[in-house]
Amino acid sequence: MADSPTTTREAVLATAQRMLAHGLVEGTSGNISGRLPDGLVCVTPSSVAYDTMTLDDLVVVDLDGAVVEGTRSPTTEQDLHLATLRRYPELGAVIHSHAVYATMFALAHEPIPAVIEEVVVYLGGDVPCCEYKGTGTAALGDEVADRLADRGAALLANHGLVTCGASPDKALHNAALAERTAKIVWGARAMGATIHPLPDEVGTDMAGVYRYLRDNP
Ligand SMILES: [Zn+2]
């Protein structure tokens, strides 16, 4: 977790702009949260373009979503961030993006399979798909928090991707990894290839590494 309110806010803003540069979102879609040292949460605002966003545009809310600081409205999708951060104190950041290849799996309501070792290490295993719930609802927040109990990423049915980590930087790494894996699996299937699973023991052992890294950031 970042060590001061300023560094956390700067990390949220820098990560938002990198998310745009990586092509994980377009325009004003997607959103990022970062837990501040005092337990409050810095979130990106609703309807502000990332390329012109400044630190003053960010909003600070409490874990129940009440605005504590800032003149903008917080992201309308803040429930999925706050439900996750309320439930898992070891996590420091959540990112929601509309990554294209991951969203293809989200349309199919199909997990992104953990067929590459680093997916198990950084994401904990297959990237599961949440049951469909309305965008911005508390029900979606609860569903996302359920899925992120032992995972660094989950798909939002018919919508996009959500990832978590100790910091905005790590949550972005997880978003890029989930998207890259979705693209690789999609490409392998397009080749007509048989996709072989990892050996069971690799999945089990590396899921233990994920748990350790998540609990000891
Ligand atoms: Zn969205």
Coordinates of C-alpha atoms and ligand atoms in Angstrom, one line a residue:
M1 CA 0.0 0.0 0.0
A2 CA 1.2 3.5 -0.7
D3 CA 2.7 5.2 2.3
S4 CA 1.1 8.7 2.2
P5 CA -2.2 10.2 1.0
T6 CA -0.3 12.1 -1.7
T7 CA 1.4 9.1 -3.1
T8 CA -1.8 7.1 -3.2
R9 CA -3.6 9.8 -5.1
E10 CA -0.8 10.3 -7.5
A11 CA -0.7 6.5 -8.0
V12 CA -4.5 6.5 -8.7
L13 CA -4.1 9.3 -11.3
A14 CA -1.0 7.9 -12.9
T15 CA -2.6 4.4 -13.1
A16 CA -5.8 5.8 -14.6
Q17 CA -3.7 7.4 -17.4
R18 CA -1.7 4.3 -17.9
M19 CA -4.9 2.3 -18.2
L20 CA -6.0 4.6 -21.0
A21 CA -2.6 4.3 -22.7
H22 CA -2.7 0.5 -22.5
G23 CA -6.0 0.5 -24.3
L24 CA -7.9 -1.0 -21.4
V25 CA -10.5 1.7 -21.5
E26 CA -11.6 4.5 -23.8
G27 CA -13.0 7.9 -23.1
T28 CA -14.3 8.1 -19.5
S29 CA -15.1 4.4 -19.1
G30 CA -13.6 2.3 -16.3
N31 CA -12.5 3.5 -12.8
I32 CA -9.8 3.1 -10.2
S33 CA -9.7 3.2 -6.4
G34 CA -6.8 3.3 -4.0
R35 CA -7.0 2.9 -0.2
L36 CA -5.5 5.8 1.7
P37 CA -3.5 5.3 4.9
D38 CA -6.3 6.6 7.0
G39 CA -8.7 4.0 5.7
L40 CA -10.6 6.3 3.3
V41 CA -10.6 5.6 -0.4
C42 CA -9.5 7.7 -3.3
V43 CA -11.6 7.1 -6.4
T44 CA -11.7 8.4 -10.0
P45 CA -14.6 10.7 -10.7
S46 CA -17.6 10.1 -13.0
S47 CA -17.4 11.5 -16.5
V48 CA -14.0 13.1 -16.6
A49 CA -11.6 12.1 -19.4
Y50 CA -8.4 10.4 -18.2
D51 CA -6.1 12.4 -20.4
T52 CA -7.1 15.7 -18.8
M53 CA -7.8 14.4 -15.3
T54 CA -5.9 16.1 -12.5
L55 CA -5.4 15.3 -8.8
D56 CA -8.1 17.8 -8.0
D57 CA -10.6 15.8 -10.0
L58 CA -10.2 12.7 -7.7
V59 CA -12.7 12.1 -5.0
V60 CA -12.2 10.8 -1.5
V61 CA -15.0 8.6 0.0
D62 CA -15.4 6.5 3.1
L63 CA -15.9 2.8 2.8
D64 CA -19.7 3.3 2.6
G65 CA -19.4 5.7 -0.3
A66 CA -20.0 9.1 1.5
V67 CA -18.0 11.8 -0.2
V68 CA -15.4 13.2 2.3
E69 CA -13.4 15.4 -0.1
G70 CA -13.6 16.6 -3.7
T71 CA -15.9 18.6 -5.9
R72 CA -16.7 15.9 -8.5
S73 CA -19.1 13.0 -8.2
P74 CA -17.4 9.7 -7.5
T75 CA -17.5 7.0 -10.2
T76 CA -21.0 5.5 -10.5
E77 CA -19.4 2.1 -10.2
Q78 CA -17.9 2.7 -6.8
D79 CA -19.9 -0.1 -5.1
L80 CA -17.7 -2.8 -6.7
H81 CA -14.6 -1.0 -5.4
L82 CA -15.9 -0.4 -1.9
A83 CA -17.5 -3.8 -1.4
T84 CA -14.1 -5.3 -2.3
L85 CA -12.0 -3.0 -0.1
R86 CA -14.4 -3.4 2.8
R87 CA -14.2 -7.1 2.7
Y88 CA -10.4 -7.6 2.1
P89 CA -8.2 -5.4 4.3
E90 CA -5.1 -6.8 2.6
L91 CA -6.1 -5.2 -0.7
G92 CA -5.3 -1.6 -1.5
A93 CA -6.7 -1.0 -4.9
V94 CA -9.3 -2.0 -7.4
I95 CA -9.5 -1.3 -11.1
H96 CA -12.5 -1.7 -13.4
S97 CA -11.8 -1.6 -17.1
H98 CA -13.4 -2.5 -20.4
A99 CA -10.5 -4.5 -21.8
V100 CA -11.5 -5.9 -25.2
Y101 CA -10.4 -9.5 -25.1
A102 CA -11.4 -10.0 -21.5
T103 CA -14.8 -8.6 -22.3
M104 CA -15.2 -11.2 -25.1
F105 CA -15.0 -13.8 -22.3
A106 CA -17.4 -11.8 -20.2
L107 CA -19.9 -11.8 -23.0
A108 CA -19.6 -15.6 -23.2
H109 CA -19.9 -15.8 -19.4
E110 CA -16.8 -18.0 -19.6
P111 CA -13.8 -17.8 -17.3
I112 CA -10.4 -16.9 -18.7
P113 CA -8.5 -20.2 -18.1
A114 CA -5.3 -20.2 -16.1
V115 CA -3.3 -22.0 -18.7
I116 CA -0.1 -19.9 -18.1
E117 CA 1.8 -20.1 -14.9
E118 CA 2.0 -16.4 -14.2
V119 CA -1.8 -16.2 -14.2
V120 CA -2.0 -18.6 -11.3
V121 CA 0.8 -16.7 -9.4
Y122 CA -0.6 -13.2 -9.9
L123 CA -4.4 -13.9 -10.4
G124 CA -4.8 -17.0 -8.2
G125 CA -6.2 -19.2 -11.0
D126 CA -8.9 -19.0 -13.7
V127 CA -10.5 -15.5 -14.0
P128 CA -14.1 -16.3 -13.0
C129 CA -17.2 -14.5 -14.4
C130 CA -19.6 -12.8 -12.0
E131 CA -23.3 -13.5 -12.3
Y132 CA -24.9 -10.6 -14.2
K133 CA -26.0 -7.8 -11.9
G134 CA -26.9 -4.2 -12.9
T135 CA -24.0 -1.8 -13.4
G136 CA -23.4 0.4 -10.3
T137 CA -25.6 -1.7 -8.0
A138 CA -24.7 -2.9 -4.5
A139 CA -25.7 -6.4 -5.7
L140 CA -22.9 -6.2 -8.3
G141 CA -20.5 -5.0 -5.6
D142 CA -21.3 -8.0 -3.4
E143 CA -20.9 -10.4 -6.4
V144 CA -17.5 -8.9 -7.3
A145 CA -16.3 -9.1 -3.7
D146 CA -17.4 -12.8 -3.6
R147 CA -15.4 -13.6 -6.7
L148 CA -12.3 -11.8 -5.6
A149 CA -11.9 -13.8 -2.3
D150 CA -9.0 -15.8 -3.8
R151 CA -8.5 -14.1 -7.2
G152 CA -6.8 -11.0 -8.5
A153 CA -9.3 -10.6 -11.3
A154 CA -12.9 -11.3 -12.2
L155 CA -15.1 -10.7 -15.3
L156 CA -18.3 -8.6 -15.1
A157 CA -20.9 -10.5 -17.2
N158 CA -21.7 -8.6 -20.4
H159 CA -19.6 -5.7 -19.2
G160 CA -15.8 -5.9 -18.6
L161 CA -13.0 -6.7 -16.1
V162 CA -12.3 -6.0 -12.5
T163 CA -8.9 -6.6 -10.9
C164 CA -7.4 -5.9 -7.4
G165 CA -4.0 -5.7 -5.7
A166 CA -2.0 -4.2 -3.0
S167 CA -1.6 -0.9 -4.9
P168 CA -3.0 0.7 -8.1
D169 CA 0.2 -0.3 -9.9
K170 CA -0.3 -4.0 -9.0
A171 CA -4.0 -3.9 -9.9
L172 CA -3.1 -2.5 -13.3
H173 CA -0.5 -5.2 -13.8
N174 CA -3.3 -7.7 -13.1
A175 CA -5.6 -6.1 -15.6
A176 CA -2.9 -6.1 -18.3
L177 CA -2.1 -9.8 -17.5
A178 CA -5.8 -10.8 -17.6
E179 CA -6.3 -9.0 -20.9
R180 CA -3.1 -10.5 -22.4
T181 CA -4.1 -14.0 -21.3
A182 CA -7.6 -13.6 -22.8
K183 CA -6.0 -12.5 -26.1
I184 CA -3.6 -15.4 -26.1
V185 CA -6.3 -18.0 -25.4
W186 CA -8.5 -16.4 -28.0
G187 CA -5.7 -16.6 -30.5
A188 CA -4.8 -20.2 -29.7
R189 CA -8.5 -21.1 -30.2
A190 CA -8.5 -19.2 -33.5
M191 CA -5.5 -21.3 -34.6
G192 CA -7.7 -24.4 -33.9
A193 CA -5.2 -25.4 -31.3
T194 CA -5.9 -27.8 -28.4
I195 CA -5.3 -25.8 -25.2
H196 CA -3.7 -28.0 -22.6
P197 CA -4.3 -27.3 -19.0
L198 CA -1.5 -26.8 -16.5
P199 CA -0.8 -30.0 -14.4
D200 CA -3.0 -30.0 -11.4
E201 CA -0.1 -29.7 -8.9
V202 CA 1.2 -26.6 -10.6
G203 CA -2.2 -24.9 -10.2
T204 CA -2.4 -25.9 -6.5
D205 CA 1.2 -24.9 -5.7
M206 CA 1.1 -21.6 -7.5
A207 CA -2.3 -20.7 -6.0
G208 CA -0.5 -21.0 -2.6
V209 CA 2.0 -18.5 -3.9
Y210 CA -0.8 -16.1 -4.9
R211 CA -2.3 -16.3 -1.4
Y212 CA 1.1 -15.7 0.2
L213 CA 1.8 -12.7 -2.0
R214 CA -1.7 -11.3 -1.5
D215 CA -1.4 -11.6 2.3
N216 CA 2.2 -10.3 2.4
P217 CA 2.3 -7.4 -0.1
Ligands
ZN1 ZN -17.9 -0.4 -16.7

